PDB file of C-alpha atoms in Angstrom:
ATOM      1  CA  UNK A   1      55.468  26.529  12.489  1.00  0.00           C
ATOM      2  CA  UNK A   2      56.922  23.011  12.610  1.00  0.00           C
ATOM      3  CA  UNK A   3      57.267  21.183   9.314  1.00  0.00           C
ATOM      4  CA  UNK A   4      55.799  17.727   9.036  1.00  0.00           C
ATOM      5  CA  UNK A   5      58.210  15.482   7.139  1.00  0.00           C
ATOM      6  CA  UNK A   6      57.100  13.811   3.920  1.00  0.00           C
ATOM      7  CA  UNK A   7      57.692  10.387   5.428  1.00  0.00           C
ATOM      8  CA  UNK A   8      54.924  10.955   7.981  1.00  0.00           C
ATOM      9  CA  UNK A   9      52.457  11.710   5.202  1.00  0.00           C
ATOM     10  CA  UNK A  10      53.551   8.625   3.289  1.00  0.00           C
ATOM     11  CA  UNK A  11      53.258   6.431   6.375  1.00  0.00           C
ATOM     12  CA  UNK A  12      49.766   7.740   7.136  1.00  0.00           C
ATOM     13  CA  UNK A  13      48.741   7.262   3.526  1.00  0.00           C
ATOM     14  CA  UNK A  14      50.075   3.712   3.464  1.00  0.00           C
ATOM     15  CA  UNK A  15      48.197   2.916   6.675  1.00  0.00           C
ATOM     16  CA  UNK A  16      44.976   4.360   5.251  1.00  0.00           C
ATOM     17  CA  UNK A  17      45.390   2.394   2.040  1.00  0.00           C
ATOM     18  CA  UNK A  18      46.049  -0.883   3.868  1.00  0.00           C
ATOM     19  CA  UNK A  19      43.018  -0.358   6.117  1.00  0.00           C
ATOM     20  CA  UNK A  20      40.894   0.338   3.046  1.00  0.00           C
ATOM     21  CA  UNK A  21      42.249  -2.684   1.202  1.00  0.00           C
ATOM     22  CA  UNK A  22      41.610  -4.973   4.163  1.00  0.00           C
ATOM     23  CA  UNK A  23      38.115  -3.543   4.552  1.00  0.00           C
ATOM     24  CA  UNK A  24      37.397  -4.128   0.890  1.00  0.00           C
ATOM     25  CA  UNK A  25      38.679  -7.694   0.915  1.00  0.00           C
ATOM     26  CA  UNK A  26      37.167  -8.790   4.224  1.00  0.00           C
ATOM     27  CA  UNK A  27      33.750  -7.146   4.315  1.00  0.00           C
ATOM     28  CA  UNK A  28      30.834  -8.405   2.206  1.00  0.00           C
ATOM     29  CA  UNK A  29      28.470  -5.464   2.668  1.00  0.00           C
ATOM     30  CA  UNK A  30      28.580  -3.248  -0.428  1.00  0.00           C
ATOM     31  CA  UNK A  31      28.291  -0.028   1.590  1.00  0.00           C
ATOM     32  CA  UNK A  32      31.271  -0.993   3.717  1.00  0.00           C
ATOM     33  CA  UNK A  33      33.175  -1.978   0.601  1.00  0.00           C
ATOM     34  CA  UNK A  34      32.335   1.400  -0.929  1.00  0.00           C
ATOM     35  CA  UNK A  35      33.657   3.198   2.140  1.00  0.00           C
ATOM     36  CA  UNK A  36      36.835   1.114   1.944  1.00  0.00           C
ATOM     37  CA  UNK A  37      37.321   2.141  -1.686  1.00  0.00           C
ATOM     38  CA  UNK A  38      36.848   5.775  -0.713  1.00  0.00           C
ATOM     39  CA  UNK A  39      39.492   5.353   1.984  1.00  0.00           C
ATOM     40  CA  UNK A  40      41.915   4.033  -0.626  1.00  0.00           C
ATOM     41  CA  UNK A  41      41.118   6.974  -2.946  1.00  0.00           C
ATOM     42  CA  UNK A  42      41.810   9.391  -0.084  1.00  0.00           C
ATOM     43  CA  UNK A  43      45.093   7.660   0.708  1.00  0.00           C
ATOM     44  CA  UNK A  44      46.167   8.321  -2.858  1.00  0.00           C
ATOM     45  CA  UNK A  45      44.990  11.918  -2.568  1.00  0.00           C
ATOM     46  CA  UNK A  46      47.051  12.384   0.567  1.00  0.00           C
ATOM     47  CA  UNK A  47      50.182  11.207  -1.236  1.00  0.00           C
ATOM     48  CA  UNK A  48      49.524  13.525  -4.168  1.00  0.00           C
ATOM     49  CA  UNK A  49      48.924  16.503  -1.881  1.00  0.00           C
ATOM     50  CA  UNK A  50      51.987  15.692   0.226  1.00  0.00           C
ATOM     51  CA  UNK A  51      54.260  15.514  -2.807  1.00  0.00           C
ATOM     52  CA  UNK A  52      52.730  18.697  -4.187  1.00  0.00           C
ATOM     53  CA  UNK A  53      53.439  20.470  -0.918  1.00  0.00           C
ATOM     54  CA  UNK A  54      56.922  19.034  -0.557  1.00  0.00           C
ATOM     55  CA  UNK A  55      58.044  19.926  -4.081  1.00  0.00           C
ATOM     56  CA  UNK A  56      55.996  23.160  -4.294  1.00  0.00           C
ATOM     57  CA  UNK A  57      54.299  21.947  -7.468  1.00  0.00           C
ATOM     58  CA  UNK A  58      50.616  22.615  -7.969  1.00  0.00           C
ATOM     59  CA  UNK A  59      50.073  19.738 -10.387  1.00  0.00           C
ATOM     60  CA  UNK A  60      49.614  17.301  -7.503  1.00  0.00           C
ATOM     61  CA  UNK A  61      46.767  19.364  -6.144  1.00  0.00           C
ATOM     62  CA  UNK A  62      45.160  19.433  -9.572  1.00  0.00           C
ATOM     63  CA  UNK A  63      45.353  15.654  -9.649  1.00  0.00           C
ATOM     64  CA  UNK A  64      43.744  15.563  -6.194  1.00  0.00           C
ATOM     65  CA  UNK A  65      40.875  17.657  -7.526  1.00  0.00           C
ATOM     66  CA  UNK A  66      40.416  15.274 -10.465  1.00  0.00           C
ATOM     67  CA  UNK A  67      40.530  12.228  -8.186  1.00  0.00           C
ATOM     68  CA  UNK A  68      37.964  13.759  -5.826  1.00  0.00           C
ATOM     69  CA  UNK A  69      35.672  14.418  -8.790  1.00  0.00           C
ATOM     70  CA  UNK A  70      36.019  10.875 -10.083  1.00  0.00           C
ATOM     71  CA  UNK A  71      35.503   9.466  -6.584  1.00  0.00           C
ATOM     72  CA  UNK A  72      32.313  11.482  -6.141  1.00  0.00           C
ATOM     73  CA  UNK A  73      30.953  10.220  -9.451  1.00  0.00           C
ATOM     74  CA  UNK A  74      31.922   6.660  -8.577  1.00  0.00           C
ATOM     75  CA  UNK A  75      30.246   6.952  -5.172  1.00  0.00           C
ATOM     76  CA  UNK A  76      27.039   8.298  -6.694  1.00  0.00           C
ATOM     77  CA  UNK A  77      26.818   5.471  -9.225  1.00  0.00           C
ATOM     78  CA  UNK A  78      27.702   2.802  -6.679  1.00  0.00           C
ATOM     79  CA  UNK A  79      25.174   4.112  -4.157  1.00  0.00           C
ATOM     80  CA  UNK A  80      22.480   4.104  -6.847  1.00  0.00           C
ATOM     81  CA  UNK A  81      23.272   0.470  -7.624  1.00  0.00           C
ATOM     82  CA  UNK A  82      23.244  -0.453  -3.934  1.00  0.00           C
ATOM     83  CA  UNK A  83      19.908   1.296  -3.370  1.00  0.00           C
ATOM     84  CA  UNK A  84      18.385  -0.573  -6.320  1.00  0.00           C
ATOM     85  CA  UNK A  85      19.659  -3.868  -4.940  1.00  0.00           C
ATOM     86  CA  UNK A  86      18.354  -3.039  -1.441  1.00  0.00           C
ATOM     87  CA  UNK A  87      14.901  -2.396  -2.920  1.00  0.00           C
ATOM     88  CA  UNK A  88      14.779  -5.921  -4.311  1.00  0.00           C
ATOM     89  CA  UNK A  89      16.351  -7.769  -1.384  1.00  0.00           C
ATOM     90  CA  UNK A  90      16.076  -7.320   2.383  1.00  0.00           C
ATOM     91  CA  UNK A  91      19.804  -7.816   2.889  1.00  0.00           C
ATOM     92  CA  UNK A  92      22.674  -7.496   0.505  1.00  0.00           C
ATOM     93  CA  UNK A  93      25.782  -9.619   0.321  1.00  0.00           C
ATOM     94  CA  UNK A  94      28.057  -9.077  -2.630  1.00  0.00           C
ATOM     95  CA  UNK A  95      28.507 -12.825  -3.012  1.00  0.00           C
ATOM     96  CA  UNK A  96      24.746 -13.326  -3.392  1.00  0.00           C
ATOM     97  CA  UNK A  97      24.221 -10.584  -5.927  1.00  0.00           C
ATOM     98  CA  UNK A  98      23.935 -12.134  -9.327  1.00  0.00           C
ATOM     99  CA  UNK A  99      21.283  -9.793 -10.697  1.00  0.00           C
ATOM    100  CA  UNK A 100      23.796  -7.741 -12.644  1.00  0.00           C
ATOM    101  CA  UNK A 101      25.079 -10.740 -14.521  1.00  0.00           C
ATOM    102  CA  UNK A 102      23.773 -10.826 -18.049  1.00  0.00           C
TER     103      UNK A 102
END
């Protein structure tokens, strides 16, 4: 079975992170921004899993599990906030949302 070099994983992860960062900075829809954040989380997970595989250390995979758990909790909270905002407004732009300000 051919081995995939670590550099390929790192390149793919960097590409995923850059795409997520650009999506987060450019898009104004909160759902799209949330998906971009998830892409960045998964880019970090890919790096952790790649290093864990390359160095035969299971701690990286444990970190991936923790990150996935935190990302799921973050997604649930963010989606709840977005749904509440969508109930009050017909369209949502993150620049127009000032409801959460005190």
